[in-house]
Short mmCIF file of C-alpha atoms in Angstrom, two decimals:
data_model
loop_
_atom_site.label_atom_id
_atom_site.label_comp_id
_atom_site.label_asym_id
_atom_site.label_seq_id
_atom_site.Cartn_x
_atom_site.Cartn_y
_atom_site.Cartn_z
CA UNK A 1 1.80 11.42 -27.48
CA UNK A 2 5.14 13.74 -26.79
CA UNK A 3 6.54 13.13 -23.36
CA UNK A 4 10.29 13.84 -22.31
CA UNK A 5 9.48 10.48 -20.59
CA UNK A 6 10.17 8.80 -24.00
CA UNK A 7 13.34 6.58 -23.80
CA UNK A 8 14.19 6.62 -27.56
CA UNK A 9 16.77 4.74 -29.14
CA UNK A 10 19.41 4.38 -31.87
CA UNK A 11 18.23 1.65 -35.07
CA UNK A 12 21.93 0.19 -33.78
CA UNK A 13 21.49 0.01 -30.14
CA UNK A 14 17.27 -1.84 -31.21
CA UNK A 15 19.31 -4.04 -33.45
CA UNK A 16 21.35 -5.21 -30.38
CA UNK A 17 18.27 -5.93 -28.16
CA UNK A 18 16.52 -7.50 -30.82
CA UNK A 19 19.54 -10.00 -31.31
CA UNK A 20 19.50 -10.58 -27.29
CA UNK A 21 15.66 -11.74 -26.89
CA UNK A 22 15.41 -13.71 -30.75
CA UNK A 23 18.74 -14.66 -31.91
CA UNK A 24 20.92 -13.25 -34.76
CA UNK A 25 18.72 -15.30 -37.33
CA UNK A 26 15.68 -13.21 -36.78
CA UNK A 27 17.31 -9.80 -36.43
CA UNK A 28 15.94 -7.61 -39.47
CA UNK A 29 18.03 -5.92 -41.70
CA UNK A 30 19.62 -2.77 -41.68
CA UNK A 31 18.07 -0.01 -43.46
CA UNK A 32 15.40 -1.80 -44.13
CA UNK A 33 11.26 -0.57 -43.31
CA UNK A 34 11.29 -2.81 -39.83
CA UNK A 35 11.21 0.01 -37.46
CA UNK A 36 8.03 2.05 -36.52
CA UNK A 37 7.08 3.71 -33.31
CA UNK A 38 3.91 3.06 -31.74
CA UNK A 39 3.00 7.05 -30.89
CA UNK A 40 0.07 6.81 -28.58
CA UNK A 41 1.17 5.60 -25.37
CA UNK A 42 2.20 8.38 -22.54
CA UNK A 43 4.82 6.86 -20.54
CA UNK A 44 6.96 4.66 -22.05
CA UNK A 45 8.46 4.18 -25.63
CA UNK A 46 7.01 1.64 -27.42
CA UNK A 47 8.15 0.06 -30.64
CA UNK A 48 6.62 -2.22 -33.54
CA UNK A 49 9.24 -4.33 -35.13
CA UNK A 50 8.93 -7.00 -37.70
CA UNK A 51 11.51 -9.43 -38.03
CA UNK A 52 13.23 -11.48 -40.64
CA UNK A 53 10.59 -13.81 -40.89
CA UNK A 54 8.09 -11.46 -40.73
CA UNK A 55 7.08 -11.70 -36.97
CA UNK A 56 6.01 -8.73 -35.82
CA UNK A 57 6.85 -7.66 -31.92
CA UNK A 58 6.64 -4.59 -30.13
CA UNK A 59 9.49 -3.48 -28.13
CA UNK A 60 8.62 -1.32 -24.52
CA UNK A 61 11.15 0.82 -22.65
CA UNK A 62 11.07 2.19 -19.42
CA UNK A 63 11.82 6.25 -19.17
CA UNK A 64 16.04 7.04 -18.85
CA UNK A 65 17.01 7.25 -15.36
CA UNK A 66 18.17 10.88 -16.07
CA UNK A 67 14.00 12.04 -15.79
CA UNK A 68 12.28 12.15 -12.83
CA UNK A 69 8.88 10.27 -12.35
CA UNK A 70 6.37 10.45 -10.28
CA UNK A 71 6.53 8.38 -6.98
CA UNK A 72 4.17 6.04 -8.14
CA UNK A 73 5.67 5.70 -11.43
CA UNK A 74 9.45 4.52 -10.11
CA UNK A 75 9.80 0.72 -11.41
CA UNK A 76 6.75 0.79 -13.09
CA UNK A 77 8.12 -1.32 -15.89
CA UNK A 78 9.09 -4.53 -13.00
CA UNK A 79 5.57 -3.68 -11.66
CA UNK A 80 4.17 -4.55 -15.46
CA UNK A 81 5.83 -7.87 -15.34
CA UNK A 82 4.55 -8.85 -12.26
CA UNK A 83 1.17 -8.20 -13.67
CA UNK A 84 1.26 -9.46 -16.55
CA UNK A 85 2.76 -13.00 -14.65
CA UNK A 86 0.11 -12.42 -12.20
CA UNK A 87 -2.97 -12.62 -14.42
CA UNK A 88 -1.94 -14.76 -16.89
CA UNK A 89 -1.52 -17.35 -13.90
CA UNK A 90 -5.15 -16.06 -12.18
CA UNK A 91 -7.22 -15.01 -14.64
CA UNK A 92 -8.34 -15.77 -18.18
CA UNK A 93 -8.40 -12.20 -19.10
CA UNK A 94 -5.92 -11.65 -22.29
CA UNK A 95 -2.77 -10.02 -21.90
CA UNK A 96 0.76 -9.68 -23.58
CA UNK A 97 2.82 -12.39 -23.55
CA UNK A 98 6.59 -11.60 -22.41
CA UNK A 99 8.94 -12.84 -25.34
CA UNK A 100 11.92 -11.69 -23.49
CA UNK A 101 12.33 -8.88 -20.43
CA UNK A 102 15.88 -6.92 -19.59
CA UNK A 103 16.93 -5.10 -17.05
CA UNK A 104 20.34 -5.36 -16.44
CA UNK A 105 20.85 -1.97 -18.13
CA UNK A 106 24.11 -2.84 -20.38
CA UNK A 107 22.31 -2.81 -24.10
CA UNK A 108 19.74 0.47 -22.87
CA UNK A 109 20.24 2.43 -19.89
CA UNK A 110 15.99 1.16 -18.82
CA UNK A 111 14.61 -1.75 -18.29
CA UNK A 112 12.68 -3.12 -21.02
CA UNK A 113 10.71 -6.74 -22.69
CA UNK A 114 9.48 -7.29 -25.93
CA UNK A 115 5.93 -9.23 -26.40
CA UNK A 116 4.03 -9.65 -29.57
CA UNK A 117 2.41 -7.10 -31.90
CA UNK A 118 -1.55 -7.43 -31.41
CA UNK A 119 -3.41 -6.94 -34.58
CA UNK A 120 -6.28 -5.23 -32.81
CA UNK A 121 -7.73 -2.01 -32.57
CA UNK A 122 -7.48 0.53 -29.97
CA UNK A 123 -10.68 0.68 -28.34
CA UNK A 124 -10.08 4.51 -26.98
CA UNK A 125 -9.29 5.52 -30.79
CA UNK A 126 -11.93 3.09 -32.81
CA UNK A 127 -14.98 3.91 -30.92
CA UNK A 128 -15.24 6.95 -32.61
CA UNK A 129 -15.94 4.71 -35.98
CA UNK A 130 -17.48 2.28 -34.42
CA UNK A 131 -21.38 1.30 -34.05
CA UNK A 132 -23.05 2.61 -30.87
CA UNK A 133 -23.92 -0.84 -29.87
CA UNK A 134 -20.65 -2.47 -30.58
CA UNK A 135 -18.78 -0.05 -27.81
CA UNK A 136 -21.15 -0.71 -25.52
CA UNK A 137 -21.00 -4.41 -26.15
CA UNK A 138 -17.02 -3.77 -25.37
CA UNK A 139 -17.31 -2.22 -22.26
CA UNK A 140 -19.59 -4.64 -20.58
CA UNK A 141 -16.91 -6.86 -21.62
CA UNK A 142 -14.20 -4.68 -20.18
CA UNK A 143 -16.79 -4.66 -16.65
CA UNK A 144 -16.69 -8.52 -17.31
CA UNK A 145 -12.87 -8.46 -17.40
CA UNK A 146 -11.91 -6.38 -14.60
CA UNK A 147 -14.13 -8.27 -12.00
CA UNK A 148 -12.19 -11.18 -12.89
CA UNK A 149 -9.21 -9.21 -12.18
CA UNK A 150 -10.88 -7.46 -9.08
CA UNK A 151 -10.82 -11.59 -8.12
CA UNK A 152 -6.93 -11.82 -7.17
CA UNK A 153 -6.62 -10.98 -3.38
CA UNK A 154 -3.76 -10.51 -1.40
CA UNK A 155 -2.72 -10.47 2.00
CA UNK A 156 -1.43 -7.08 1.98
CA UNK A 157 -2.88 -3.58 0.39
CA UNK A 158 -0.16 -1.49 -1.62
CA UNK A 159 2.40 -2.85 -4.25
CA UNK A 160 2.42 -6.18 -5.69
CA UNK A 161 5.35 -7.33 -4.79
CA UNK A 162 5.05 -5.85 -0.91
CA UNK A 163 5.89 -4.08 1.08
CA UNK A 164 2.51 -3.58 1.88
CA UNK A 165 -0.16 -1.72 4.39
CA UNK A 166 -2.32 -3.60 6.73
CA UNK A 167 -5.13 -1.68 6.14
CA UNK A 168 -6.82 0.47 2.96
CA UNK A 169 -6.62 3.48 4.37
CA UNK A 170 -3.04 3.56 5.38
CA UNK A 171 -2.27 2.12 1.74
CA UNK A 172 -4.49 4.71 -0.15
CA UNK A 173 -3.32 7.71 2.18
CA UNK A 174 0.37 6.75 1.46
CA UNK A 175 -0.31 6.92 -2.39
CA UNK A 176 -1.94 10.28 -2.12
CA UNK A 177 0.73 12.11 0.83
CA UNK A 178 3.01 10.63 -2.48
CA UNK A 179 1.34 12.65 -5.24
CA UNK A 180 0.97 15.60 -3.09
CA UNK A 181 4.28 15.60 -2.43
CA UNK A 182 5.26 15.27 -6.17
CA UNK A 183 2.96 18.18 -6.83
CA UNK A 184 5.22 20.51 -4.47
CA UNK A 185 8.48 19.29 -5.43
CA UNK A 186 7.87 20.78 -8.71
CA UNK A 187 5.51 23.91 -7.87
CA UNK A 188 2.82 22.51 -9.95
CA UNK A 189 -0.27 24.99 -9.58
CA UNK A 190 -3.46 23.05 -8.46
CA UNK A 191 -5.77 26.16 -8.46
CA UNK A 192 -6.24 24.98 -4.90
CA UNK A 193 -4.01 25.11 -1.65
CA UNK A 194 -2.06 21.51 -1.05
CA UNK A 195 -2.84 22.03 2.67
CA UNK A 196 -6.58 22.26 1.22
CA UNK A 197 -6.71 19.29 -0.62
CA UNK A 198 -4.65 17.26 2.43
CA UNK A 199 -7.38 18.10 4.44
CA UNK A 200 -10.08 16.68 1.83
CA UNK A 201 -8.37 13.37 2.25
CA UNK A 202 -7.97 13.12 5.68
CA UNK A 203 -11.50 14.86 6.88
CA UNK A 204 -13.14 11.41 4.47
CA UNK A 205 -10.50 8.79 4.97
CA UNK A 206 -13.34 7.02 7.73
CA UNK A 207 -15.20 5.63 4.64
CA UNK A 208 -11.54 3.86 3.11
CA UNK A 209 -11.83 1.39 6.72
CA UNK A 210 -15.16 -0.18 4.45
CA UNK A 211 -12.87 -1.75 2.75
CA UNK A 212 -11.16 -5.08 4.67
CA UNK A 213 -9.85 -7.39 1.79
CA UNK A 214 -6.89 -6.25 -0.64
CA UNK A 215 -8.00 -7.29 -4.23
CA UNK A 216 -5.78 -7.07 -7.22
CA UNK A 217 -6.85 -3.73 -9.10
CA UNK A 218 -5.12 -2.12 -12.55
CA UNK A 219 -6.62 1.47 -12.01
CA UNK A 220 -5.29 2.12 -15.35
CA UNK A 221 -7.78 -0.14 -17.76
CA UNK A 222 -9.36 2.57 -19.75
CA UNK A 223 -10.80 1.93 -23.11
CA UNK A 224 -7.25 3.30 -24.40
CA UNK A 225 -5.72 0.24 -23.30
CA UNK A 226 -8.24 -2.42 -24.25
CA UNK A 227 -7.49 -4.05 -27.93
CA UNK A 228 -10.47 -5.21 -29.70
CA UNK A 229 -11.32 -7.17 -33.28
CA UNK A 230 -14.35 -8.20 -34.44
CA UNK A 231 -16.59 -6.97 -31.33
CA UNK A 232 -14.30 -8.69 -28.81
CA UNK A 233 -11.82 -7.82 -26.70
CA UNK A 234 -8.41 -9.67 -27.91
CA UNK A 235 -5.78 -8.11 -25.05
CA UNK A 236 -5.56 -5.79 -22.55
CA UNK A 237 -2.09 -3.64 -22.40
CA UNK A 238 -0.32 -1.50 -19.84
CA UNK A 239 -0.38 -2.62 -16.50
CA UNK A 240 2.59 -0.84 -14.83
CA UNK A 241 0.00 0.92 -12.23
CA UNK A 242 -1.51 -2.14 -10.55
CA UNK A 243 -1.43 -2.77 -6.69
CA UNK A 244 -3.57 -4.26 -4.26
CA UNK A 245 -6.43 -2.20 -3.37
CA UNK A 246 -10.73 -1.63 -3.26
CA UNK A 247 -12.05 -2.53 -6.71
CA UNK A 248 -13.68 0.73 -6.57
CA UNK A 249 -10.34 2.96 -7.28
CA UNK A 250 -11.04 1.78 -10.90
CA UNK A 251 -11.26 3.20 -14.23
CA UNK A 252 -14.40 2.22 -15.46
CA UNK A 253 -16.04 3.52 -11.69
CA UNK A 254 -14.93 7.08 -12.03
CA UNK A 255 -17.60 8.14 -14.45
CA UNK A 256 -20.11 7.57 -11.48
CA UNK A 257 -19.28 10.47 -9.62
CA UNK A 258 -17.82 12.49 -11.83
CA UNK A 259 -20.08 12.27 -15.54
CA UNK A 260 -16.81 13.88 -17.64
CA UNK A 261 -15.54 10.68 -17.64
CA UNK A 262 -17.94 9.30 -19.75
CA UNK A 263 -21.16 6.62 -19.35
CA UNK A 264 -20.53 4.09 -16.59
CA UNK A 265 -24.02 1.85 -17.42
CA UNK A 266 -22.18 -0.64 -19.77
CA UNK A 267 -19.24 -0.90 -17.72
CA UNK A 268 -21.44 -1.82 -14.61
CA UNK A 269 -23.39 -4.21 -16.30
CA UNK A 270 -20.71 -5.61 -17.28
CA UNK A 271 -19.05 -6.03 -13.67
CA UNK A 272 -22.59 -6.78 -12.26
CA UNK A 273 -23.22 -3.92 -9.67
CA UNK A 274 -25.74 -1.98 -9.18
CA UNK A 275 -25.65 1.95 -8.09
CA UNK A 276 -23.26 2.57 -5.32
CA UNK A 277 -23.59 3.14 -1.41
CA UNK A 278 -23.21 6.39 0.85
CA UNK A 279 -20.20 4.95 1.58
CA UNK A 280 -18.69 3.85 -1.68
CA UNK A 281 -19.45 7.78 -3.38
CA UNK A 282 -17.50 9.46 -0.63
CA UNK A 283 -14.75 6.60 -1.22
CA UNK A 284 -15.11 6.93 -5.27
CA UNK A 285 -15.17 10.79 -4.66
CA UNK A 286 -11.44 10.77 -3.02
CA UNK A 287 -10.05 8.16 -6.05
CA UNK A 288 -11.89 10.80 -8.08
CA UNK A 289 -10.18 14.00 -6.38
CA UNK A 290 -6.29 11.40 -6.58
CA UNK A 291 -6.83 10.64 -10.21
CA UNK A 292 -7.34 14.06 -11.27
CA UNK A 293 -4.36 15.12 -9.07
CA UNK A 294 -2.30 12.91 -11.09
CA UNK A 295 -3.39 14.33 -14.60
CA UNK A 296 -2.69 18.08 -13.50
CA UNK A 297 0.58 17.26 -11.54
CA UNK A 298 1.85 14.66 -14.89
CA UNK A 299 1.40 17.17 -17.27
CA UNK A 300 4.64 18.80 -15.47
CA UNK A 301 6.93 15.71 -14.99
CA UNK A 302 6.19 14.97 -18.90
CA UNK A 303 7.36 18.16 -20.17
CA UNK A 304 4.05 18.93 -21.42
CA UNK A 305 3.56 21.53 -24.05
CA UNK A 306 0.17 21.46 -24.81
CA UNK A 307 -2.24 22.37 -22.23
CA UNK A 308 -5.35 20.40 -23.01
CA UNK A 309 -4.98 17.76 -20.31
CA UNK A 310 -4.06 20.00 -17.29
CA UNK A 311 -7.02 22.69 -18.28
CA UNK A 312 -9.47 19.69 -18.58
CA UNK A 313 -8.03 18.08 -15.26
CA UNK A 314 -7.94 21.76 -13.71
CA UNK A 315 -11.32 21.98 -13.81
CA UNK A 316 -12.47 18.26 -12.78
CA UNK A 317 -10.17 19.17 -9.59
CA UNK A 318 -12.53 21.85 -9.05
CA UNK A 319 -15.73 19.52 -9.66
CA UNK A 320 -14.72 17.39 -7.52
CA UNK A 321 -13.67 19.58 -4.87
CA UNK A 322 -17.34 21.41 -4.77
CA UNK A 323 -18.70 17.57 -4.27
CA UNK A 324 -16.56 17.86 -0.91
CA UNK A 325 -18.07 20.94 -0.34
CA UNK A 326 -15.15 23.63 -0.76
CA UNK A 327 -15.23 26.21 -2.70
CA UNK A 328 -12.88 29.10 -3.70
#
């Protein structure tokens, strides 16, 4: 995927980094097919490498300092290695190891780590070839996987490495004042007033004081960033978006209010719930109504060219909208 987000760099300046994290005996040689990059990620740059012994690694960089992000998105790369630290040490869920993480910003102008190349497939891109019953026996894995994650509690809700928010809804109202806010900045057309949607949030933030105990939470862990061989899920990537929150706000929960996303049932077998509460609709309704606000207003901060993700988000913002009742 294109994004001016994309921190690319020269063969000479990857030749340098790859000589800081293995040593000069494994950097490949010059000129030589060790290079690809890994094209389906939106955010960061990431690169396969092999190495002189034939190792193969993928390189991650952060975006250049010189683009703007998203609120949420600043140090999203230090936020990865905290997760990644924090669930290896919790959890038996498979992720990345870190081979070796920079950020003192002398080699590369971003922070960035290297971990090992995963022969897997991308669930998000194999299902399409894939037997019925063999992506549904993936996702009720994935539900299996995130309630172990959903396991880690904190004592504070917000960022994993703090500050935090006492309570949920001062946590979850922060992120979305944040995205609102980023929306403005850069004049990015909702096809609905910002004062509008502010007043969605706050009318419905009662239901967010349900929820008393931070738990660990990726929000990101779509099928796009689960890794599977043989009918099993080998590693999950990508976890610069995790925080302390309601196991609720994630992925695999949004197609329960809003059916676009997809079929929920072998996701919540997996995870071992059953429908959800009065309560726990209104409160998946608002992480509904923020994560489509983040796919119309990151469409702009990407330099997007194609229109396919803010048309489709468009009109989700306006499905979910009409489940709050408003109406243009």
């Amino acid at each position: 995927m294109e994004s001016i987000t994309k921190n690319r760099q020269s063969e000479d300046t990857l030749l340098a980094m790859v000589e800081r994290a293995y040593g000069p005996d494994r950097v490949p040689e010059a000129g030589t097919d060790w290079v690809s990059e890994l094209g389906h990620g939106w955010f960061n740059v990431a690169y396969r490498i092999r190495l002189r012994d034939g190792a193969e690694v993928v390189l991650k960089i952060a975006p250049p300092p010189g683009v703007e992000v998203m609120t949420y998105e600043r140090g999203a790369m230090r936020i990865e290695l905290a997760a990644l630290e924090l669930v290896r040490e919790r959890t038996t869920v498979p992720v990345p190891e870190v081979h070796h993480a920079d950020l003192g910003h002398d080699l590369c102008d971003a922070d960035y780590f290297f971990m090992p190349f995963v022969d897997a497939a991308n669930l998000g891109i194999a299902k399409a070839d894939l037997p019925a019953a063999e992506v549904a026996a993936c996702m009720t894995a994935l539900g299996r996987a995130n309630r172990e994650l959903n396991e880690i509690r904190s004592d504070w809700f917000g960022p994993l490495a703090g500050p935090g928010h006492p309570t949920w809804r001062a946590a979850f109202t922060a992120l979305a004042e944040d995205l609102l806010r980023d929306g403005e900045r850069r004049g990015v057309d909702l096809g609905w007033g910002y004062d509008e949607v502010r007043a969605v949030f706050a009318e419905h933030a009662d239901a967010l004081d349900e929820v008393v105990e931070p738990r660990y939470v990726e929000w990101d862990l779509w099928d796009s960033n689960t890794m599977v061989r043989d009918g099993e899920i080998v590693c999950v990537i990508d976890h610069e978006r995790a925080f302390y929150g309601d196991p609720l706000i994630e992925a695999g929960f949004a197609a329960t209010v809003l059916p676009a996303f997809g079929d929920p049932s072998a996701f919540l077998r997996g995870y071992g719930r059953g429908p959800l509460t009065g309560g726990e609709v209104t409160r998946r309704r608002l992480y509904c109504l923020h994560l489509v606000l983040v796919m119309v207003i990151e469409t702009v901060y990407r330099g997007h060219a194609d229109t396919t993700q803010y048309d489709w988000a468009r009109e989700r913002l306006t499905e979910v909208m009409g489940q709050f009742g408003r109406t243009r």
